[in-house]
Coordinates of C-alpha atoms and ligand atoms in Angstrom, one line a residue:
M770 CA -14.0 25.8 6.7
S771 CA -14.7 23.7 3.7
V772 CA -13.5 24.8 0.2
R773 CA -16.1 26.5 -2.1
V774 CA -14.9 27.7 -5.4
R775 CA -16.6 28.9 -8.5
F776 CA -16.2 29.1 -12.2
A777 CA -18.0 32.4 -13.2
P778 CA -17.9 32.9 -16.9
S779 CA -19.6 35.5 -19.0
P780 CA -21.7 33.5 -21.6
T781 CA -20.0 34.9 -24.8
G782 CA -20.9 32.1 -27.1
F783 CA -17.8 29.9 -26.7
V784 CA -15.5 28.6 -23.9
H785 CA -11.8 29.8 -24.5
I786 CA -9.3 27.1 -23.7
G787 CA -7.9 29.4 -21.0
S788 CA -11.4 29.4 -19.3
L789 CA -11.4 25.6 -19.4
R790 CA -8.1 25.7 -17.4
T791 CA -9.6 28.1 -14.8
A792 CA -12.6 25.9 -14.5
L793 CA -10.4 22.8 -14.2
Y794 CA -8.2 24.3 -11.4
N795 CA -11.3 25.4 -9.6
Y796 CA -12.7 21.8 -9.9
L797 CA -9.5 20.1 -8.9
L798 CA -9.1 22.3 -5.8
A799 CA -12.7 21.6 -4.7
R800 CA -12.4 17.8 -5.4
K801 CA -9.1 17.6 -3.6
H802 CA -10.5 19.2 -0.4
D803 CA -13.9 17.6 -0.6
G804 CA -15.4 21.0 -1.3
K805 CA -17.9 22.5 -3.6
Y806 CA -17.6 23.8 -7.2
V807 CA -20.1 26.2 -8.3
L808 CA -20.9 27.4 -11.9
R809 CA -22.1 30.9 -11.8
I810 CA -23.3 32.8 -14.9
E811 CA -22.1 36.3 -15.1
D812 CA -24.5 37.9 -17.7
T813 CA -24.8 41.5 -16.3
D814 CA -23.5 42.9 -19.5
Q815 CA -26.7 43.0 -21.3
S816 CA -25.1 44.3 -24.5
R817 CA -23.1 41.2 -24.9
L818 CA -25.8 38.7 -24.6
V819 CA -25.6 35.8 -26.9
E820 CA -28.6 33.5 -27.8
G821 CA -28.0 29.9 -26.5
A822 CA -24.6 30.9 -24.9
I823 CA -25.4 29.4 -21.4
E824 CA -26.5 26.0 -22.9
N825 CA -23.3 26.0 -25.0
L826 CA -21.2 26.7 -22.0
I827 CA -22.9 23.9 -20.0
K828 CA -22.4 21.5 -22.9
S829 CA -18.6 22.2 -23.1
M830 CA -18.4 21.7 -19.5
D831 CA -20.3 18.4 -19.7
W832 CA -18.1 17.5 -22.5
A833 CA -14.9 18.1 -20.6
K834 CA -16.3 16.2 -17.7
L835 CA -16.0 18.9 -15.2
P836 CA -19.5 18.7 -13.4
H837 CA -20.3 21.3 -10.9
D838 CA -22.0 20.7 -7.7
E839 CA -24.1 24.0 -7.8
G840 CA -25.4 26.3 -10.5
V841 CA -27.3 25.9 -13.6
V842 CA -27.5 22.6 -15.2
I843 CA -29.6 21.4 -18.2
D844 CA -32.4 19.1 -17.4
N845 CA -34.7 17.7 -20.1
G846 CA -33.5 20.5 -22.3
A847 CA -34.3 23.2 -19.8
L848 CA -32.0 25.4 -17.7
V849 CA -32.5 24.6 -14.0
E850 CA -30.9 25.6 -10.7
K851 CA -29.1 23.2 -8.4
G852 CA -27.8 24.3 -5.0
E853 CA -28.9 26.4 -2.1
Y854 CA -27.2 29.5 -2.9
G855 CA -29.1 30.5 -6.0
P856 CA -30.1 32.1 -8.3
Y857 CA -26.8 31.3 -9.9
I858 CA -27.5 33.6 -13.0
Q859 CA -26.7 37.1 -12.2
S860 CA -29.4 38.7 -14.1
Q861 CA -31.8 36.9 -11.9
R862 CA -30.3 38.4 -8.7
L863 CA -31.0 42.2 -9.3
D864 CA -32.9 42.7 -6.3
I865 CA -30.2 41.2 -4.2
Y866 CA -27.7 43.9 -5.6
Q867 CA -30.2 46.6 -4.8
D868 CA -30.3 45.7 -1.2
Y869 CA -26.5 45.9 -0.9
I870 CA -26.2 49.1 -3.1
Q871 CA -28.6 50.7 -0.6
R872 CA -26.4 49.8 2.2
L873 CA -23.4 51.5 0.5
L874 CA -25.3 54.6 -0.3
N875 CA -26.6 54.8 3.2
S876 CA -23.0 54.5 4.8
G877 CA -21.6 57.0 2.2
D878 CA -19.4 54.5 0.5
A879 CA -21.2 54.9 -2.7
Y880 CA -22.8 57.8 -4.6
Y881 CA -25.0 58.8 -7.4
C882 CA -23.2 60.2 -10.5
F883 CA -25.1 62.1 -13.1
C884 CA -22.3 62.9 -15.4
S885 CA -23.2 62.4 -19.1
K886 CA -21.1 60.5 -21.4
E887 CA -20.3 63.9 -23.1
R888 CA -18.9 65.3 -19.9
L889 CA -16.9 62.2 -19.1
D890 CA -15.4 62.2 -22.5
E891 CA -14.6 65.9 -22.3
V892 CA -12.8 65.3 -18.9
R893 CA -10.8 62.3 -20.4
E894 CA -9.7 64.3 -23.3
K895 CA -8.5 67.3 -21.2
Q896 CA -6.6 64.9 -18.9
K897 CA -5.0 63.2 -21.8
S898 CA -3.9 66.4 -23.3
L899 CA -2.2 67.5 -20.1
G900 CA -0.4 64.1 -19.9
Q901 CA -2.5 62.9 -17.0
T902 CA -4.1 59.5 -16.5
A903 CA -7.6 59.6 -17.5
K904 CA -9.7 59.2 -14.5
Y905 CA -13.2 60.1 -13.2
D906 CA -12.7 63.5 -11.8
G907 CA -15.1 63.1 -8.7
H908 CA -17.5 65.8 -9.9
C909 CA -20.6 64.1 -8.2
R910 CA -18.8 62.8 -5.2
N911 CA -20.2 65.5 -2.9
L912 CA -23.7 66.3 -4.1
T913 CA -26.1 66.9 -1.3
K914 CA -29.1 64.7 -0.7
K915 CA -31.4 67.4 -2.0
E916 CA -29.3 67.8 -5.3
V917 CA -29.5 64.1 -5.7
Q918 CA -33.2 63.8 -5.1
N919 CA -33.9 66.8 -7.5
K920 CA -31.8 65.2 -10.3
I921 CA -33.4 61.8 -9.9
R922 CA -36.9 63.5 -9.9
A923 CA -36.0 65.4 -13.0
G924 CA -35.3 62.1 -14.8
I925 CA -31.6 62.5 -15.3
P926 CA -29.9 59.2 -15.9
Y927 CA -27.3 58.2 -13.3
V928 CA -25.0 55.3 -12.4
I929 CA -23.7 54.7 -8.7
R930 CA -20.1 54.9 -8.1
L931 CA -17.9 53.4 -5.3
K932 CA -16.3 56.2 -3.2
F933 CA -12.7 55.3 -2.7
P934 CA -10.9 57.3 0.1
V935 CA -8.0 59.5 -1.0
D936 CA -4.4 58.3 -1.0
T937 CA -5.1 55.1 0.7
N938 CA -3.2 51.8 0.1
I939 CA -5.2 48.7 -0.5
V940 CA -3.3 45.5 0.3
F941 CA -4.1 41.8 -0.5
D942 CA -2.1 38.6 -1.0
D943 CA -2.5 36.5 -4.0
I944 CA -1.5 32.9 -3.5
I945 CA 0.8 32.7 -6.4
R946 CA 1.9 36.2 -6.9
G947 CA 2.4 37.5 -3.3
R948 CA 1.5 40.8 -1.8
V949 CA -0.2 43.3 -4.0
V950 CA -0.5 47.0 -3.0
V951 CA -2.4 49.6 -4.9
N952 CA -3.0 53.3 -4.0
T953 CA -6.6 54.6 -4.3
D954 CA -5.3 57.6 -6.1
E955 CA -4.4 55.3 -9.1
I956 CA -8.0 53.9 -9.4
D957 CA -11.3 55.2 -10.6
D958 CA -14.4 55.6 -8.5
Q959 CA -15.7 52.4 -9.9
V960 CA -19.2 52.3 -11.3
L961 CA -21.2 49.6 -9.3
I962 CA -24.6 50.1 -10.8
K963 CA -24.9 51.2 -14.4
S964 CA -27.6 53.5 -15.9
D965 CA -29.7 50.4 -17.0
G966 CA -29.8 49.4 -13.3
F967 CA -27.7 46.5 -13.7
P968 CA -24.7 46.0 -11.5
T969 CA -21.3 45.9 -13.1
Y970 CA -19.1 42.9 -12.8
H971 CA -17.2 44.3 -10.0
F972 CA -20.2 44.8 -7.7
A973 CA -22.1 41.6 -8.6
V974 CA -18.8 39.6 -8.2
V975 CA -18.2 40.7 -4.7
V976 CA -21.7 40.3 -3.5
D977 CA -22.1 36.9 -5.1
D978 CA -18.8 35.5 -3.9
Y979 CA -19.8 36.6 -0.4
L980 CA -23.3 35.2 -0.4
M981 CA -22.2 32.0 -2.1
K982 CA -19.5 31.6 0.7
I983 CA -16.8 31.5 -1.9
T984 CA -13.4 30.6 -0.1
H985 CA -10.9 30.9 -3.1
V986 CA -11.3 33.0 -6.2
I987 CA -9.2 31.5 -8.9
R988 CA -9.3 33.4 -12.2
G989 CA -7.4 34.8 -15.0
E990 CA -4.6 37.5 -14.6
E991 CA -6.8 40.0 -16.6
W992 CA -8.9 40.5 -13.2
L993 CA -5.9 41.3 -11.2
P994 CA -6.1 45.2 -11.7
S995 CA -9.8 44.8 -10.6
T996 CA -9.1 43.0 -7.4
P997 CA -8.1 45.9 -5.2
K998 CA -11.5 47.6 -5.9
H999 CA -13.1 44.1 -5.0
V1000 CA -11.0 44.0 -1.8
Y1001 CA -12.1 47.5 -0.7
L1002 CA -15.8 46.7 -1.5
Y1003 CA -15.3 43.6 1.0
K1004 CA -13.9 46.0 3.6
V1005 CA -16.6 48.6 3.4
L1006 CA -19.3 45.9 3.4
G1007 CA -17.8 44.4 6.6
W1008 CA -17.0 41.2 4.9
E1009 CA -13.9 38.9 5.0
A1010 CA -12.4 38.6 1.4
P1011 CA -11.7 35.3 0.0
K1012 CA -8.3 34.1 -1.1
F1013 CA -7.1 35.2 -4.5
V1014 CA -5.3 33.4 -7.2
H1015 CA -4.7 35.1 -10.6
L1016 CA -3.7 32.5 -13.2
S1017 CA -1.3 33.7 -15.9
N1018 CA -2.4 33.8 -19.5
I1019 CA -1.8 30.9 -21.7
L1020 CA 0.6 32.0 -24.4
N1021 CA 1.2 30.7 -27.9
T1022 CA 4.7 29.3 -29.0
E1023 CA 5.7 33.0 -29.8
K1024 CA 5.0 33.7 -26.2
K1025 CA 2.1 36.0 -27.0
K1026 CA -1.4 35.8 -25.6
L1027 CA -3.4 32.9 -27.2
S1028 CA -6.0 34.5 -29.3
K1029 CA -8.7 33.4 -31.5
R1030 CA -7.0 34.7 -34.6
Q1031 CA -4.4 32.2 -34.5
G1032 CA -6.8 29.1 -34.9
D1033 CA -8.6 27.0 -32.4
V1034 CA -9.0 28.3 -29.0
A1035 CA -12.6 27.4 -28.2
V1036 CA -13.2 24.2 -26.4
E1037 CA -16.0 23.3 -28.9
D1038 CA -13.5 23.5 -31.8
F1039 CA -11.2 20.9 -30.1
A1040 CA -14.2 18.7 -29.4
K1041 CA -15.3 19.0 -33.0
K1042 CA -12.0 18.0 -34.5
G1043 CA -11.8 15.1 -32.4
Y1044 CA -9.8 15.7 -29.3
L1045 CA -10.7 13.5 -26.4
P1046 CA -11.9 15.4 -23.4
E1047 CA -9.4 13.5 -21.1
A1048 CA -6.5 14.4 -23.4
L1049 CA -7.5 18.1 -23.5
I1050 CA -7.9 18.2 -19.7
N1051 CA -4.6 16.4 -19.0
F1052 CA -2.7 18.7 -21.5
I1053 CA -4.3 21.9 -20.2
A1054 CA -3.7 21.0 -16.6
L1055 CA 0.0 21.0 -17.3
V1056 CA -0.1 24.4 -19.1
G1057 CA 0.8 26.5 -15.9
W1058 CA 0.8 23.8 -13.2
S1059 CA 3.8 21.5 -12.6
P1060 CA 3.4 18.1 -10.7
E1061 CA 6.0 17.1 -8.2
E1062 CA 6.8 14.0 -10.1
N1063 CA 8.2 14.3 -13.6
K1064 CA 5.3 12.6 -15.4
E1065 CA 3.0 13.6 -18.1
I1066 CA 0.0 11.4 -18.3
F1067 CA -2.5 12.0 -15.6
T1068 CA -6.0 10.6 -15.1
M1069 CA -8.6 12.9 -13.5
E1070 CA -8.2 11.0 -10.1
E1071 CA -4.4 11.6 -10.3
L1072 CA -4.8 15.2 -11.1
I1073 CA -7.1 15.7 -8.1
K1074 CA -4.6 13.9 -5.9
E1075 CA -1.6 15.8 -7.1
F1076 CA -2.9 19.3 -7.7
S1077 CA -2.0 22.2 -5.6
L1078 CA -2.2 26.0 -6.0
E1079 CA 1.4 26.3 -4.6
R1080 CA 2.7 24.5 -7.8
V1081 CA 0.9 26.9 -10.2
S1082 CA 3.3 29.0 -12.0
K1083 CA 3.4 32.7 -11.9
S1084 CA 4.8 32.9 -15.6
G1085 CA 2.5 32.0 -18.5
G1086 CA 2.3 28.5 -19.7
V1087 CA 2.7 27.7 -23.4
F1088 CA 0.2 26.1 -25.5
D1089 CA 2.1 23.7 -27.8
V1090 CA -0.3 22.1 -30.1
N1091 CA 2.3 19.4 -31.0
K1092 CA 2.3 18.3 -27.4
L1093 CA -1.4 18.3 -27.2
N1094 CA -1.4 16.1 -30.4
W1095 CA 1.1 13.8 -28.9
M1096 CA -1.0 13.5 -25.8
N1097 CA -4.3 13.1 -27.8
N1098 CA -2.8 10.4 -29.9
H1099 CA -1.7 8.6 -26.6
Y1100 CA -5.4 8.5 -25.5
I1101 CA -6.7 7.7 -28.9
Q1102 CA -4.2 4.7 -29.0
N1103 CA -5.7 3.7 -25.5
S1104 CA -9.3 3.9 -26.5
S1105 CA -11.5 1.2 -27.8
V1106 CA -12.1 0.9 -31.5
E1107 CA -15.9 1.4 -30.9
R1108 CA -15.3 4.7 -29.3
I1109 CA -13.0 6.0 -32.1
T1110 CA -15.3 4.7 -34.8
D1111 CA -18.3 6.4 -33.2
L1112 CA -16.4 9.6 -33.2
A1113 CA -15.0 9.0 -36.7
I1114 CA -18.4 8.5 -38.2
P1115 CA -19.6 12.1 -38.4
H1116 CA -16.3 13.1 -40.0
L1117 CA -16.6 10.2 -42.6
I1118 CA -20.2 11.3 -43.3
E1119 CA -19.3 14.9 -43.6
A1120 CA -16.5 14.0 -46.0
G1121 CA -18.9 12.2 -48.2
Y1122 CA -17.3 8.8 -47.7
I1123 CA -20.3 7.0 -46.2
T1124 CA -24.0 8.0 -45.6
D1125 CA -25.7 7.8 -42.4
A1126 CA -27.4 4.6 -43.3
E1127 CA -24.1 3.0 -44.4
S1128 CA -22.6 3.9 -41.0
K1129 CA -25.0 1.5 -39.4
E1130 CA -25.1 -1.2 -42.0
K1131 CA -21.4 -1.3 -42.4
Y1132 CA -20.4 -0.7 -38.8
Q1133 CA -18.3 -3.8 -38.3
W1134 CA -16.4 -2.9 -41.6
L1135 CA -15.9 0.7 -40.4
K1136 CA -14.4 -0.7 -37.1
D1137 CA -11.9 -2.9 -38.9
M1138 CA -11.1 0.2 -41.2
V1139 CA -10.7 2.5 -38.1
S1140 CA -8.5 -0.1 -36.3
V1141 CA -6.1 0.0 -39.3
V1142 CA -5.5 3.8 -38.7
Q1143 CA -6.4 4.5 -35.1
D1144 CA -2.8 4.4 -33.7
S1145 CA -1.8 7.1 -36.2
L1146 CA -4.4 9.7 -35.5
D1147 CA -3.5 12.9 -33.5
Y1148 CA -7.1 13.8 -33.5
V1149 CA -10.1 11.8 -35.0
G1150 CA -10.8 14.4 -37.6
Q1151 CA -7.6 13.3 -39.3
I1152 CA -9.3 10.1 -40.3
T1153 CA -10.7 11.5 -43.4
D1154 CA -7.1 11.9 -44.9
K1155 CA -6.0 8.5 -43.5
V1156 CA -8.7 6.4 -45.0
D1157 CA -8.8 7.6 -48.3
I1158 CA -7.0 4.6 -49.6
F1159 CA -10.1 2.6 -48.6
F1160 CA -12.5 4.6 -50.7
K1161 CA -10.5 5.3 -53.9
E1162 CA -10.2 2.5 -56.3
E1163 CA -8.2 4.5 -58.7
I1164 CA -4.8 4.2 -57.5
V1165 CA -2.4 7.3 -57.6
P1166 CA 1.1 6.7 -56.9
G1167 CA 2.0 8.7 -53.8
G1168 CA 5.7 9.8 -54.5
E1169 CA 8.9 8.8 -56.2
E1170 CA 9.4 5.6 -54.3
A1171 CA 6.0 4.3 -55.3
K1172 CA 6.5 5.2 -58.8
E1173 CA 9.8 3.2 -58.8
I1174 CA 8.2 0.3 -57.1
L1175 CA 5.6 0.1 -60.1
R1176 CA 8.4 -0.2 -62.4
L1177 CA 10.0 -3.2 -60.8
E1178 CA 10.5 -5.9 -63.1
H1179 CA 8.9 -8.7 -61.1
M1180 CA 5.8 -6.4 -60.4
P1181 CA 3.4 -7.9 -63.2
H1182 CA 4.2 -11.5 -62.2
L1183 CA 4.0 -10.9 -58.5
L1184 CA 0.4 -9.3 -58.9
D1185 CA -0.7 -12.3 -60.9
V1186 CA 0.5 -14.7 -58.4
F1187 CA -1.1 -12.7 -55.6
V1188 CA -4.4 -12.4 -57.4
Q1189 CA -4.4 -16.2 -58.0
K1190 CA -3.7 -17.0 -54.5
V1191 CA -6.4 -14.5 -53.1
S1192 CA -9.0 -16.1 -55.6
N1193 CA -8.2 -19.6 -54.3
I1194 CA -9.0 -18.8 -50.7
E1195 CA -12.5 -18.7 -49.2
T1196 CA -12.3 -15.8 -46.7
L1197 CA -9.8 -13.0 -47.1
D1198 CA -8.7 -11.7 -43.7
K1199 CA -5.4 -10.5 -42.1
D1200 CA -4.4 -14.1 -41.2
S1201 CA -5.2 -15.5 -44.5
A1202 CA -3.3 -12.7 -46.1
K1203 CA -0.3 -13.4 -44.0
K1204 CA -0.4 -17.0 -45.2
I1205 CA -0.6 -15.9 -48.8
F1206 CA 2.7 -13.8 -48.2
K1207 CA 4.4 -16.7 -46.7
E1208 CA 3.5 -19.0 -49.5
I1209 CA 4.6 -16.6 -52.2
Q1210 CA 7.8 -16.1 -50.3
K1211 CA 8.4 -19.9 -50.3
E1212 CA 7.3 -20.6 -53.8
E1213 CA 8.6 -17.6 -55.7
G1214 CA 11.6 -16.5 -53.6
I1215 CA 10.4 -13.0 -53.4
K1216 CA 10.9 -11.6 -49.9
G1217 CA 10.6 -8.6 -47.5
P1218 CA 10.3 -5.2 -49.2
N1219 CA 10.4 -6.8 -52.7
L1220 CA 7.2 -8.5 -51.7
F1221 CA 5.3 -6.3 -49.4
K1222 CA 6.0 -2.9 -51.0
P1223 CA 4.8 -3.7 -54.6
I1224 CA 1.5 -5.2 -53.2
R1225 CA 1.1 -2.1 -50.8
V1226 CA 1.8 0.2 -53.8
A1227 CA -0.6 -1.7 -56.0
L1228 CA -3.4 -1.7 -53.3
T1229 CA -3.0 1.9 -51.8
G1230 CA -0.7 3.9 -54.0
E1231 CA 1.5 4.5 -51.1
S1232 CA 4.9 2.8 -50.3
H1233 CA 4.5 3.1 -46.6
G1234 CA 1.3 3.0 -44.3
P1235 CA -0.5 0.8 -41.8
D1236 CA -0.3 -2.9 -41.3
L1237 CA -0.7 -4.6 -44.8
P1238 CA -2.6 -7.7 -43.8
L1239 CA -5.2 -5.5 -42.1
I1240 CA -5.5 -3.2 -45.2
I1241 CA -6.1 -6.3 -47.1
Q1242 CA -8.8 -7.5 -44.7
V1243 CA -10.6 -4.2 -44.8
L1244 CA -10.4 -4.0 -48.6
G1245 CA -11.8 -7.3 -49.3
K1246 CA -11.6 -9.6 -52.3
E1247 CA -13.6 -7.5 -54.7
S1248 CA -12.0 -4.1 -54.1
L1249 CA -8.5 -5.8 -54.0
F1250 CA -9.2 -7.2 -57.6
S1251 CA -10.4 -4.1 -59.1
R1252 CA -7.4 -2.1 -57.6
I1253 CA -4.9 -4.6 -59.1
E1254 CA -6.8 -4.6 -62.4
Y1255 CA -6.5 -0.7 -62.6
V1256 CA -2.9 -0.8 -61.7
K1257 CA -2.1 -3.3 -64.4
K1258 CA -4.1 -1.5 -66.9
H1259 CA -2.9 2.1 -66.3
L1260 CA 0.2 2.0 -64.3
I1261 CA 2.5 -0.8 -65.3
Ligands
LIG2656 N1 -17.2 36.9 -15.5 C1 -15.7 36.9 -15.5 C2 -15.2 36.3 -16.7 O1 -15.9 36.4 -17.6 C3 -15.2 36.2 -14.2 C4 -14.2 36.7 -13.5 C5 -13.9 36.2 -12.1 O2 -13.8 34.9 -12.1 O3 -14.2 36.8 -11.2 O4 -14.2 35.8 -16.8

C-alpha cells in the first residue's frame, strides 16, 4: 500500500509555524516513501471564512517549497483542482457528506436532534451546578420516525448527531503516543451535520480521509481528543481507520504554547522579515524531530532521506528564535549576493534609502553594498540597520571608543594623507584601498588599529564593522571626501 498523507488546514488567513511543521512532516513522509501528499481545504466552518485565505495559504506553501501532488493549486491566478480524488475543498463536497449521513441515519448510528440552543444551555448549566461534566443529555436519541418527520415538517431546525453506544471503550494506537483508550460515557454525541446543513470537521475529515485513501493522519495534538470520535465513525461506516500521529505543540522558551501574542508565528511574517525558506524548513524540522546523526544543517533531500515518524518526539519542541537566526544566517552566508540583494531591495525601498528606479539603476552598487554586510545578517530585513552607514553623510560617533579615536593626536594628519592618496588614484576599489593603507603604513609609520580605526570612525562613525576596504569601495571617492570633510569640520 503506498503512503498517502494530507495537510488539511482551515483557511484562517495565515499559516501558523506549527502548521508549517505539520505540512512538512506529511510532505517528508510522502516523499520518503514515494507516496502522495495532498492539500485539502477544510472550510466547513462558514462563520470563519476569510477572503483570500486559500490563495494566501497556497502561496505560503509555495514559498516554503512544499509542493503538493494533489489538491488545489493556483494556475494563472485562479484556483484549480489537481488530482483524481477531488473536489479538495470541503465546501464543494456537501453532496458527498449527504450520502454518508444518510447511511448513518439508516443504520441508526446517527440521529436528528431538535434541541434548541436555549435548552442545551440550560442542560449544561444544570450539569455544571451539580458538579457534573457538561455533556449532551441524549434528549433526542430515541425519537420515533414519526416524531422526527413531524418536527422536520414543522420547520424546526435540527442537527444530526452521532449515536455513541453507552459505556464502550474506543481504542486506537498513535504512532508516537502509543495506545489511547477512551470510554464513550466521557464523550458527547458528536454533531455531524450542523443546522446550516454543513458537516462538522469531525464528519468531513473521516469521510474525506477515507475517500482520499489517506494512510497516515499526521496532525497537531489538539486533535487527539477528537480522534476516538473519528475512530468510532470509521467503525460504524465499516472502514479501516488510517494510522494516527499527533504532533506535540511547539513551545516558546518559557515552555508555553507558541501563540500569536508573542510575536511572529505566521509563515508570512517570517518570509516578510527575510528568513529564507530553506532555513525555516531546516529549523522547524528539528523542532520535534531528532535525526539519528548529531547534525543540524539539512537540505530538503537529506531531510527526506533521514526523516522517520519513530524519531518524532512525544514532548513539545521548543521554538528558539536565536537558533533560527543562527541557522538563517548560515543560509544567508551561503546564498549568492544577487539573491540577498533581490530580497533586500524591498526593505531598502520601504526604509526610504532608495527608490524603485534606483534599485535598477544602481543594482551593481547595491550588490557591492550588500556583500559588505551579507555575512552579518540574521534575516534580510536587518539590512536597513546595517547599511545606515552608506546613506548617512553626517557622521555620528557610535560610542565611547569612537569618540576617543576622534581625539587621537595623529587623526587630522592621517585624514589629510588619506584624502591626498585617494585623490591621486584613478579608481577607488577595495584593492586600491588596501594599497593606500600599505603605503601610509610604510611612509608614515602608522600601523594596525592606529591606522584602520581612525579611518573607519571617520567614514562610518563606528569603531567596529565590516571589511574596511570593501566599505571604501562601496562609498566611492565623492562620499568618502564629503564624510572626511564633515568630520574635520564638526568632530575634530
Ligand atoms: N482542519 C484541521 C485544522 O485546521 C485539520 C485537522 C486534521 O488534520 O485532521 O487543523
